[in-house]
PDB file of C-alpha atoms in Angstrom:
ATOM      1  CA  MET A   1     -55.630  -3.294 -15.698  1.00  0.00           C
ATOM      2  CA  SER A   2     -54.736  -5.893 -18.254  1.00  0.00           C
ATOM      3  CA  SER A   3     -57.341  -8.053 -19.914  1.00  0.00           C
ATOM      4  CA  ALA A   4     -57.747 -11.651 -18.804  1.00  0.00           C
ATOM      5  CA  THR A   5     -55.571 -14.160 -20.614  1.00  0.00           C
ATOM      6  CA  PRO A   6     -57.665 -15.879 -23.307  1.00  0.00           C
ATOM      7  CA  GLY A   7     -58.633 -19.338 -22.179  1.00  0.00           C
ATOM      8  CA  ALA A   8     -57.556 -18.733 -18.578  1.00  0.00           C
ATOM      9  CA  GLU A   9     -59.996 -20.465 -16.255  1.00  0.00           C
ATOM     10  CA  LEU A  10     -60.846 -19.506 -12.704  1.00  0.00           C
ATOM     11  CA  PRO A  11     -59.834 -21.875  -9.896  1.00  0.00           C
ATOM     12  CA  GLN A  12     -63.022 -23.424  -8.553  1.00  0.00           C
ATOM     13  CA  GLN A  13     -64.340 -26.818  -7.564  1.00  0.00           C
ATOM     14  CA  ARG A  14     -67.456 -26.775  -9.729  1.00  0.00           C
ATOM     15  CA  PRO A  15     -68.995 -24.629 -12.463  1.00  0.00           C
ATOM     16  CA  ILE A  16     -70.351 -21.366 -11.138  1.00  0.00           C
ATOM     17  CA  ARG A  17     -74.127 -20.924 -11.391  1.00  0.00           C
ATOM     18  CA  ILE A  18     -75.297 -17.431 -12.344  1.00  0.00           C
ATOM     19  CA  ALA A  19     -78.830 -16.031 -12.567  1.00  0.00           C
ATOM     20  CA  ILE A  20     -79.048 -12.924 -14.768  1.00  0.00           C
ATOM     21  CA  LEU A  21     -82.030 -10.566 -14.712  1.00  0.00           C
ATOM     22  CA  LEU A  22     -82.422  -8.808 -18.069  1.00  0.00           C
ATOM     23  CA  ASN A  23     -84.512  -5.745 -17.211  1.00  0.00           C
ATOM     24  CA  SER A  24     -85.086  -4.168 -20.617  1.00  0.00           C
ATOM     25  CA  TYR A  25     -88.777  -3.656 -21.378  1.00  0.00           C
ATOM     26  CA  ARG A  26     -89.902  -5.067 -24.725  1.00  0.00           C
ATOM     27  CA  SER A  27     -86.494  -4.498 -26.274  1.00  0.00           C
ATOM     28  CA  ARG A  28     -85.555  -5.999 -29.622  1.00  0.00           C
ATOM     29  CA  LEU A  29     -81.972  -6.093 -28.335  1.00  0.00           C
ATOM     30  CA  LEU A  30     -82.590  -8.654 -25.588  1.00  0.00           C
ATOM     31  CA  PRO A  31     -81.144 -11.565 -27.615  1.00  0.00           C
ATOM     32  CA  ALA A  32     -77.993  -9.531 -28.310  1.00  0.00           C
ATOM     33  CA  ILE A  33     -77.669  -8.541 -24.650  1.00  0.00           C
ATOM     34  CA  ARG A  34     -78.006 -12.147 -23.592  1.00  0.00           C
ATOM     35  CA  ALA A  35     -75.384 -13.220 -26.145  1.00  0.00           C
ATOM     36  CA  SER A  36     -72.997 -10.556 -24.842  1.00  0.00           C
ATOM     37  CA  TYR A  37     -73.224 -11.980 -21.320  1.00  0.00           C
ATOM     38  CA  GLU A  38     -72.580 -15.443 -22.689  1.00  0.00           C
ATOM     39  CA  ARG A  39     -69.503 -14.340 -24.657  1.00  0.00           C
ATOM     40  CA  THR A  40     -67.877 -12.250 -21.944  1.00  0.00           C
ATOM     41  CA  ILE A  41     -68.446 -14.649 -19.065  1.00  0.00           C
ATOM     42  CA  SER A  42     -67.437 -17.744 -21.035  1.00  0.00           C
ATOM     43  CA  ALA A  43     -64.163 -16.008 -21.922  1.00  0.00           C
ATOM     44  CA  VAL A  44     -63.044 -16.380 -18.284  1.00  0.00           C
ATOM     45  CA  ALA A  45     -65.342 -19.172 -17.046  1.00  0.00           C
ATOM     46  CA  PRO A  46     -66.128 -21.534 -19.956  1.00  0.00           C
ATOM     47  CA  ASP A  47     -68.080 -23.923 -17.736  1.00  0.00           C
ATOM     48  CA  ALA A  48     -70.272 -21.275 -16.119  1.00  0.00           C
ATOM     49  CA  ARG A  49     -73.963 -22.114 -16.086  1.00  0.00           C
ATOM     50  CA  LEU A  50     -76.119 -19.113 -16.924  1.00  0.00           C
ATOM     51  CA  ALA A  51     -79.878 -18.740 -16.537  1.00  0.00           C
ATOM     52  CA  PHE A  52     -81.729 -15.654 -17.781  1.00  0.00           C
ATOM     53  CA  TYR A  53     -84.874 -13.997 -16.433  1.00  0.00           C
ATOM     54  CA  GLU A  54     -87.002 -11.106 -17.743  1.00  0.00           C
ATOM     55  CA  PRO A  55     -89.030  -9.569 -14.897  1.00  0.00           C
ATOM     56  CA  ALA A  56     -89.890  -6.528 -17.050  1.00  0.00           C
ATOM     57  CA  ASN A  57     -91.626  -8.702 -19.643  1.00  0.00           C
ATOM     58  CA  LYS A  58     -92.716 -11.749 -17.671  1.00  0.00           C
ATOM     59  CA  SER A  59     -94.471 -10.758 -14.476  1.00  0.00           C
ATOM     60  CA  GLY A  60     -93.061 -12.409 -11.385  1.00  0.00           C
ATOM     61  CA  GLU A  61     -90.210 -14.164 -13.201  1.00  0.00           C
ATOM     62  CA  PHE A  62     -87.398 -14.313 -10.659  1.00  0.00           C
ATOM     63  CA  PRO A  63     -84.774 -16.962  -9.889  1.00  0.00           C
ATOM     64  CA  ASP A  64     -84.689 -19.129  -6.788  1.00  0.00           C
ATOM     65  CA  PRO A  65     -81.530 -17.799  -5.070  1.00  0.00           C
ATOM     66  CA  ALA A  66     -80.878 -21.184  -3.482  1.00  0.00           C
ATOM     67  CA  HIS A  67     -79.974 -22.579  -6.916  1.00  0.00           C
ATOM     68  CA  PHE A  68     -77.338 -19.968  -7.783  1.00  0.00           C
ATOM     69  CA  ASP A  69     -73.975 -18.665  -6.618  1.00  0.00           C
ATOM     70  CA  LEU A  70     -74.473 -15.179  -8.076  1.00  0.00           C
ATOM     71  CA  ILE A  71     -77.560 -13.101  -8.846  1.00  0.00           C
ATOM     72  CA  VAL A  72     -77.004 -10.387 -11.482  1.00  0.00           C
ATOM     73  CA  PHE A  73     -79.294  -7.377 -11.882  1.00  0.00           C
ATOM     74  CA  GLY A  74     -78.546  -6.133 -15.389  1.00  0.00           C
ATOM     75  CA  GLY A  75     -79.312  -3.014 -17.395  1.00  0.00           C
ATOM     76  CA  SER A  76     -82.628  -1.644 -18.617  1.00  0.00           C
ATOM     77  CA  ASN A  77     -84.186   0.856 -21.013  1.00  0.00           C
ATOM     78  CA  VAL A  78     -86.463   2.266 -18.285  1.00  0.00           C
ATOM     79  CA  ASP A  79     -85.784   5.009 -15.735  1.00  0.00           C
ATOM     80  CA  PRO A  80     -85.101   3.197 -12.415  1.00  0.00           C
ATOM     81  CA  ARG A  81     -86.941   5.963 -10.553  1.00  0.00           C
ATOM     82  CA  LYS A  82     -90.262   4.960 -12.117  1.00  0.00           C
ATOM     83  CA  SER A  83     -92.864   3.082 -10.086  1.00  0.00           C
ATOM     84  CA  HIS A  84     -93.975   0.533 -12.658  1.00  0.00           C
ATOM     85  CA  GLN A  85     -95.198  -2.615 -10.968  1.00  0.00           C
ATOM     86  CA  TRP A  86     -92.383  -4.750 -12.358  1.00  0.00           C
ATOM     87  CA  ILE A  87     -89.816  -2.307 -10.954  1.00  0.00           C
ATOM     88  CA  LEU A  88     -91.484  -2.469  -7.541  1.00  0.00           C
ATOM     89  CA  ASP A  89     -91.404  -6.260  -7.867  1.00  0.00           C
ATOM     90  CA  VAL A  90     -87.641  -6.100  -8.499  1.00  0.00           C
ATOM     91  CA  HIS A  91     -87.250  -3.956  -5.365  1.00  0.00           C
ATOM     92  CA  ALA A  92     -89.215  -6.526  -3.383  1.00  0.00           C
ATOM     93  CA  PHE A  93     -87.060  -9.335  -4.767  1.00  0.00           C
ATOM     94  CA  VAL A  94     -83.887  -7.509  -3.702  1.00  0.00           C
ATOM     95  CA  ARG A  95     -85.283  -7.111  -0.185  1.00  0.00           C
ATOM     96  CA  ARG A  96     -86.261 -10.785   0.030  1.00  0.00           C
ATOM     97  CA  LEU A  97     -82.890 -11.790  -1.345  1.00  0.00           C
ATOM     98  CA  VAL A  98     -80.821  -9.964   1.261  1.00  0.00           C
ATOM     99  CA  THR A  99     -83.183 -10.964   4.074  1.00  0.00           C
ATOM    100  CA  ASP A 100     -83.590 -14.663   3.284  1.00  0.00           C
ATOM    101  CA  PHE A 101     -80.156 -15.237   1.713  1.00  0.00           C
ATOM    102  CA  PRO A 102     -77.817 -12.806   3.518  1.00  0.00           C
ATOM    103  CA  GLU A 103     -74.678 -14.560   2.267  1.00  0.00           C
ATOM    104  CA  LYS A 104     -75.712 -14.688  -1.384  1.00  0.00           C
ATOM    105  CA  LYS A 105     -73.510 -12.724  -3.771  1.00  0.00           C
ATOM    106  CA  VAL A 106     -75.312 -10.035  -5.766  1.00  0.00           C
ATOM    107  CA  LEU A 107     -74.029  -8.048  -8.745  1.00  0.00           C
ATOM    108  CA  GLY A 108     -75.613  -4.864 -10.118  1.00  0.00           C
ATOM    109  CA  ILE A 109     -74.812  -3.493 -13.594  1.00  0.00           C
ATOM    110  CA  CYS A 110     -75.928  -0.040 -14.829  1.00  0.00           C
ATOM    111  CA  TRP A 111     -79.687  -0.035 -14.117  1.00  0.00           C
ATOM    112  CA  GLY A 112     -79.043  -2.772 -11.565  1.00  0.00           C
ATOM    113  CA  HIS A 113     -76.358  -0.603  -9.928  1.00  0.00           C
ATOM    114  CA  GLN A 114     -78.787   2.311  -9.723  1.00  0.00           C
ATOM    115  CA  THR A 115     -81.725   0.203  -8.556  1.00  0.00           C
ATOM    116  CA  ILE A 116     -79.769  -1.531  -5.796  1.00  0.00           C
ATOM    117  CA  SER A 117     -78.525   1.862  -4.619  1.00  0.00           C
ATOM    118  CA  ARG A 118     -82.112   3.144  -4.464  1.00  0.00           C
ATOM    119  CA  VAL A 119     -83.323   0.092  -2.562  1.00  0.00           C
ATOM    120  CA  PHE A 120     -80.659   0.699   0.090  1.00  0.00           C
ATOM    121  CA  GLY A 121     -81.345   4.424   0.408  1.00  0.00           C
ATOM    122  CA  GLY A 122     -79.108   5.954  -2.271  1.00  0.00           C
ATOM    123  CA  LYS A 123     -80.123   8.667  -4.735  1.00  0.00           C
ATOM    124  CA  VAL A 124     -80.213   8.418  -8.536  1.00  0.00           C
ATOM    125  CA  VAL A 125     -80.254  11.564 -10.718  1.00  0.00           C
ATOM    126  CA  ASP A 126     -80.019  12.506 -14.377  1.00  0.00           C
ATOM    127  CA  ALA A 127     -76.373  12.593 -15.427  1.00  0.00           C
ATOM    128  CA  ALA A 128     -75.032  16.001 -16.448  1.00  0.00           C
ATOM    129  CA  HIS A 129     -73.278  14.288 -19.347  1.00  0.00           C
ATOM    130  CA  PRO A 130     -74.574  10.936 -20.675  1.00  0.00           C
ATOM    131  CA  GLU A 131     -71.880   8.377 -21.428  1.00  0.00           C
ATOM    132  CA  MET A 132     -71.566   6.018 -24.386  1.00  0.00           C
ATOM    133  CA  GLY A 133     -68.536   3.924 -25.288  1.00  0.00           C
ATOM    134  CA  VAL A 134     -65.450   2.886 -23.358  1.00  0.00           C
ATOM    135  CA  ALA A 135     -64.497   5.151 -20.447  1.00  0.00           C
ATOM    136  CA  THR A 136     -61.776   5.098 -17.802  1.00  0.00           C
ATOM    137  CA  ILE A 137     -62.951   4.293 -14.272  1.00  0.00           C
ATOM    138  CA  LYS A 138     -60.649   5.773 -11.621  1.00  0.00           C
ATOM    139  CA  LEU A 139     -60.329   3.676  -8.475  1.00  0.00           C
ATOM    140  CA  THR A 140     -60.352   4.813  -4.865  1.00  0.00           C
ATOM    141  CA  GLU A 141     -57.847   3.373  -2.412  1.00  0.00           C
ATOM    142  CA  ALA A 142     -60.434   0.741  -1.465  1.00  0.00           C
ATOM    143  CA  GLY A 143     -60.855  -0.005  -5.153  1.00  0.00           C
ATOM    144  CA  ARG A 144     -57.121  -0.501  -5.645  1.00  0.00           C
ATOM    145  CA  GLN A 145     -57.211  -3.098  -2.888  1.00  0.00           C
ATOM    146  CA  PHE A 146     -60.240  -4.832  -4.384  1.00  0.00           C
ATOM    147  CA  PHE A 147     -58.800  -4.831  -7.921  1.00  0.00           C
ATOM    148  CA  PRO A 148     -55.113  -5.657  -7.267  1.00  0.00           C
ATOM    149  CA  GLU A 149     -54.334  -6.034 -10.986  1.00  0.00           C
ATOM    150  CA  ALA A 150     -55.249  -2.359 -11.417  1.00  0.00           C
ATOM    151  CA  THR A 151     -53.121  -1.107  -8.521  1.00  0.00           C
ATOM    152  CA  VAL A 152     -50.338   0.306 -10.697  1.00  0.00           C
ATOM    153  CA  VAL A 153     -52.509   2.301 -13.112  1.00  0.00           C
ATOM    154  CA  GLY A 154     -55.269   2.945 -10.574  1.00  0.00           C
ATOM    155  CA  SER A 155     -58.079   2.488 -13.062  1.00  0.00           C
ATOM    156  CA  PHE A 156     -59.794   0.179 -15.520  1.00  0.00           C
ATOM    157  CA  LYS A 157     -61.836   0.698 -18.674  1.00  0.00           C
ATOM    158  CA  LEU A 158     -65.419  -0.397 -19.296  1.00  0.00           C
ATOM    159  CA  GLN A 159     -68.147   0.155 -21.851  1.00  0.00           C
ATOM    160  CA  GLN A 160     -70.610   2.790 -20.667  1.00  0.00           C
ATOM    161  CA  HIS A 161     -74.174   3.409 -21.778  1.00  0.00           C
ATOM    162  CA  HIS A 162     -76.156   5.535 -19.373  1.00  0.00           C
ATOM    163  CA  ARG A 163     -77.765   8.925 -18.852  1.00  0.00           C
ATOM    164  CA  ARG A 164     -78.548   8.522 -15.154  1.00  0.00           C
ATOM    165  CA  GLU A 165     -76.164   7.957 -12.266  1.00  0.00           C
ATOM    166  CA  VAL A 166     -75.903   7.388  -8.527  1.00  0.00           C
ATOM    167  CA  ALA A 167     -75.444  10.809  -6.924  1.00  0.00           C
ATOM    168  CA  VAL A 168     -75.565   9.620  -3.308  1.00  0.00           C
ATOM    169  CA  PRO A 169     -74.561   6.024  -2.525  1.00  0.00           C
ATOM    170  CA  PRO A 170     -76.153   4.019   0.290  1.00  0.00           C
ATOM    171  CA  THR A 171     -74.409   4.625   3.612  1.00  0.00           C
ATOM    172  CA  SER A 172     -73.597   0.937   4.003  1.00  0.00           C
ATOM    173  CA  PHE A 173     -71.653   0.852   0.702  1.00  0.00           C
ATOM    174  CA  THR A 174     -68.029   1.748   0.024  1.00  0.00           C
ATOM    175  CA  GLN A 175     -66.928   3.524  -3.147  1.00  0.00           C
ATOM    176  CA  LEU A 176     -64.444   1.391  -5.066  1.00  0.00           C
ATOM    177  CA  ALA A 177     -64.321   3.971  -7.867  1.00  0.00           C
ATOM    178  CA  HIS A 178     -64.729   7.720  -7.947  1.00  0.00           C
ATOM    179  CA  GLY A 179     -68.062   9.159  -9.011  1.00  0.00           C
ATOM    180  CA  ASN A 180     -69.919   6.192  -7.478  1.00  0.00           C
ATOM    181  CA  GLN A 181     -68.944   4.155 -10.538  1.00  0.00           C
ATOM    182  CA  CYS A 182     -68.393   1.000  -8.477  1.00  0.00           C
ATOM    183  CA  LEU A 183     -69.773   0.196  -5.015  1.00  0.00           C
ATOM    184  CA  LEU A 184     -69.323  -2.652  -2.525  1.00  0.00           C
ATOM    185  CA  ASN A 185     -71.418  -3.197   0.571  1.00  0.00           C
ATOM    186  CA  ARG A 186     -69.721  -3.655   3.913  1.00  0.00           C
ATOM    187  CA  SER A 187     -70.838  -7.274   4.145  1.00  0.00           C
ATOM    188  CA  ASN A 188     -68.917  -8.062   0.943  1.00  0.00           C
ATOM    189  CA  THR A 189     -72.026  -9.557  -0.630  1.00  0.00           C
ATOM    190  CA  ILE A 190     -73.220  -6.839  -3.055  1.00  0.00           C
ATOM    191  CA  LEU A 191     -70.998  -5.399  -5.791  1.00  0.00           C
ATOM    192  CA  THR A 192     -72.285  -2.895  -8.350  1.00  0.00           C
ATOM    193  CA  PHE A 193     -70.950  -1.155 -11.472  1.00  0.00           C
ATOM    194  CA  GLN A 194     -72.299   1.798 -13.410  1.00  0.00           C
ATOM    195  CA  GLY A 195     -70.359   0.515 -16.427  1.00  0.00           C
ATOM    196  CA  HIS A 196     -70.917  -2.668 -18.400  1.00  0.00           C
ATOM    197  CA  PRO A 197     -68.365  -5.463 -17.924  1.00  0.00           C
ATOM    198  CA  GLU A 198     -70.698  -7.718 -19.915  1.00  0.00           C
ATOM    199  CA  LYS A 199     -70.869  -5.460 -22.966  1.00  0.00           C
ATOM    200  CA  ASP A 200     -68.504  -5.861 -25.902  1.00  0.00           C
ATOM    201  CA  ALA A 201     -68.234  -3.704 -29.016  1.00  0.00           C
ATOM    202  CA  GLU A 202     -70.499  -6.027 -30.986  1.00  0.00           C
ATOM    203  CA  THR A 203     -73.341  -5.235 -28.603  1.00  0.00           C
ATOM    204  CA  ALA A 204     -72.426  -1.626 -27.824  1.00  0.00           C
ATOM    205  CA  ARG A 205     -72.616  -0.574 -31.477  1.00  0.00           C
ATOM    206  CA  LEU A 206     -76.286  -1.590 -31.580  1.00  0.00           C
ATOM    207  CA  ARG A 207     -77.137   1.402 -29.404  1.00  0.00           C
ATOM    208  CA  LEU A 208     -75.632   4.108 -31.594  1.00  0.00           C
ATOM    209  CA  HIS A 209     -79.165   5.250 -32.413  1.00  0.00           C
ATOM    210  CA  ASP A 210     -79.380   6.699 -28.888  1.00  0.00           C
ATOM    211  CA  SER A 211     -76.985   9.459 -30.003  1.00  0.00           C
ATOM    212  CA  MET A 212     -79.882  11.563 -31.327  1.00  0.00           C
ATOM    213  CA  ARG A 213     -81.833  11.533 -28.054  1.00  0.00           C
ATOM    214  CA  TRP A 214     -78.786  11.833 -25.823  1.00  0.00           C
ATOM    215  CA  PHE A 215     -76.433  14.172 -27.650  1.00  0.00           C
ATOM    216  CA  GLY A 216     -78.625  15.902 -30.233  1.00  0.00           C
ATOM    217  CA  PHE A 217     -77.026  14.458 -33.369  1.00  0.00           C
ATOM    218  CA  ASP A 218     -77.604  11.434 -35.556  1.00  0.00           C
ATOM    219  CA  ALA A 219     -74.464   9.311 -35.557  1.00  0.00           C
ATOM    220  CA  ALA A 220     -75.672   7.555 -38.696  1.00  0.00           C
ATOM    221  CA  ILE A 221     -75.350  10.719 -40.815  1.00  0.00           C
ATOM    222  CA  ASP A 222     -72.896  12.931 -38.895  1.00  0.00           C
ATOM    223  CA  GLU A 223     -69.553  11.550 -40.060  1.00  0.00           C
ATOM    224  CA  LYS A 224     -67.397  13.161 -37.369  1.00  0.00           C
ATOM    225  CA  ALA A 225     -69.749  12.159 -34.563  1.00  0.00           C
ATOM    226  CA  TRP A 226     -69.994   8.656 -36.025  1.00  0.00           C
ATOM    227  CA  ALA A 227     -66.217   8.328 -36.159  1.00  0.00           C
ATOM    228  CA  ARG A 228     -65.832   9.489 -32.560  1.00  0.00           C
ATOM    229  CA  LEU A 229     -68.482   7.140 -31.197  1.00  0.00           C
ATOM    230  CA  GLN A 230     -67.066   4.280 -33.242  1.00  0.00           C
ATOM    231  CA  GLU A 231     -63.664   5.018 -31.759  1.00  0.00           C
ATOM    232  CA  LEU A 232     -65.051   4.972 -28.208  1.00  0.00           C
ATOM    233  CA  ILE A 233     -67.089   1.819 -28.729  1.00  0.00           C
ATOM    234  CA  PHE A 234     -64.259  -0.158 -30.299  1.00  0.00           C
ATOM    235  CA  MET A 235     -61.588   0.902 -27.808  1.00  0.00           C
ATOM    236  CA  GLU A 236     -59.853  -1.832 -25.831  1.00  0.00           C
ATOM    237  CA  HIS A 237     -61.477  -2.368 -22.451  1.00  0.00           C
ATOM    238  CA  ASP A 238     -61.072  -4.456 -19.301  1.00  0.00           C
ATOM    239  CA  GLY A 239     -64.416  -6.259 -19.302  1.00  0.00           C
ATOM    240  CA  PRO A 240     -62.881  -9.779 -19.242  1.00  0.00           C
ATOM    241  CA  ALA A 241     -60.461  -8.860 -16.450  1.00  0.00           C
ATOM    242  CA  VAL A 242     -63.275  -7.297 -14.429  1.00  0.00           C
ATOM    243  CA  TRP A 243     -65.392 -10.429 -14.883  1.00  0.00           C
ATOM    244  CA  LYS A 244     -62.458 -12.520 -13.713  1.00  0.00           C
ATOM    245  CA  ARG A 245     -62.287 -10.477 -10.504  1.00  0.00           C
ATOM    246  CA  ILE A 246     -66.081 -10.613 -10.052  1.00  0.00           C
ATOM    247  CA  LEU A 247     -66.112 -14.395 -10.293  1.00  0.00           C
ATOM    248  CA  GLU A 248     -63.195 -14.665  -7.867  1.00  0.00           C
ATOM    249  CA  TRP A 249     -65.123 -12.429  -5.477  1.00  0.00           C
ATOM    250  CA  VAL A 250     -68.155 -14.738  -5.605  1.00  0.00           C
ATOM    251  CA  TRP A 251     -66.173 -17.367  -3.702  1.00  0.00           C
ATOM    252  CA  GLU A 252     -64.917 -14.947  -1.047  1.00  0.00           C
ATOM    253  CA  PRO A 253     -66.644 -15.208   2.356  1.00  0.00           C
ATOM    254  CA  PRO A 254     -69.110 -12.527   3.405  1.00  0.00           C
ATOM    255  CA  VAL A 255     -68.297 -10.225   6.306  1.00  0.00           C
ATOM    256  CA  LEU A 256     -71.144 -11.040   8.662  1.00  0.00           C
ATOM    257  CA  GLY A 257     -71.585 -10.597  12.389  1.00  0.00           C
ATOM    258  CA  SER A 258     -69.756  -7.252  12.338  1.00  0.00           C
ATOM    259  CA  GLY A 259     -72.721  -5.373  13.738  1.00  0.00           C
ATOM    260  CA  ILE A 260     -73.229  -3.661  10.374  1.00  0.00           C
ATOM    261  CA  VAL A 261     -76.497  -4.496   8.699  1.00  0.00           C
ATOM    262  CA  ASP A 262     -77.300  -3.590   5.098  1.00  0.00           C
ATOM    263  CA  ASN A 263     -80.934  -2.707   5.610  1.00  0.00           C
ATOM    264  CA  PRO A 264     -83.021  -1.940   2.530  1.00  0.00           C
ATOM    265  CA  SER A 265     -84.947   1.319   2.765  1.00  0.00           C
ATOM    266  CA  LYS A 266     -88.722   1.453   3.202  1.00  0.00           C
ATOM    267  CA  MET A 267     -89.310   3.005  -0.240  1.00  0.00           C
TER     268      MET A 267
END
């Protein structure tokens, strides 16, 4: 999957409006995460209007879905299986969103991918092998159809930074990538990624300190480990091309009235 052409704009009648929920709890990296979204989205949609929310740090801070074309549930530094009140509030917001705005487009990234899966009845577990850096995402046949630019190679590359994963996807979601790396609901309104299309190397390198907790070595002093992680983090990836496809998808019509209902679970 080739990267988007620099400066190439998406065909649309007005600037897209995107609400982004930053779910990291008291993280010093929040400004960098926000900047990464701004850089990667503006690369394919320079006129996009972004608004950021922090439900983990500001109780009850959620967007009004009526004002946006896309609602993004981003990553977090907290286990999505926890029952902190702010996490339960995010679950409630997801339920209200799909009930009151059934045609609204929703995007889940990493923690958002896992949380949306849980809300709809999926199962999240500890990953056998945590991932950090750029990895290849292998597409299913449905994924090849959804990402036509990746049809020939059958995959795309994204930054990864996670130690939990979706083991069992919700029954109303289709796997676009193997290993539950990318899911799409049957109504064509909710798209989720385990990887990070919004993350570039500038932001990814800020999390190298996680190597000690995740892999048992300190990348700052282990030269070989440092070199390997640096190599993975600075590899070429398809984040811009994936964003281009996401923003095209936002304007696609939902598949409603098919008799299939994406009901959130009663967690």
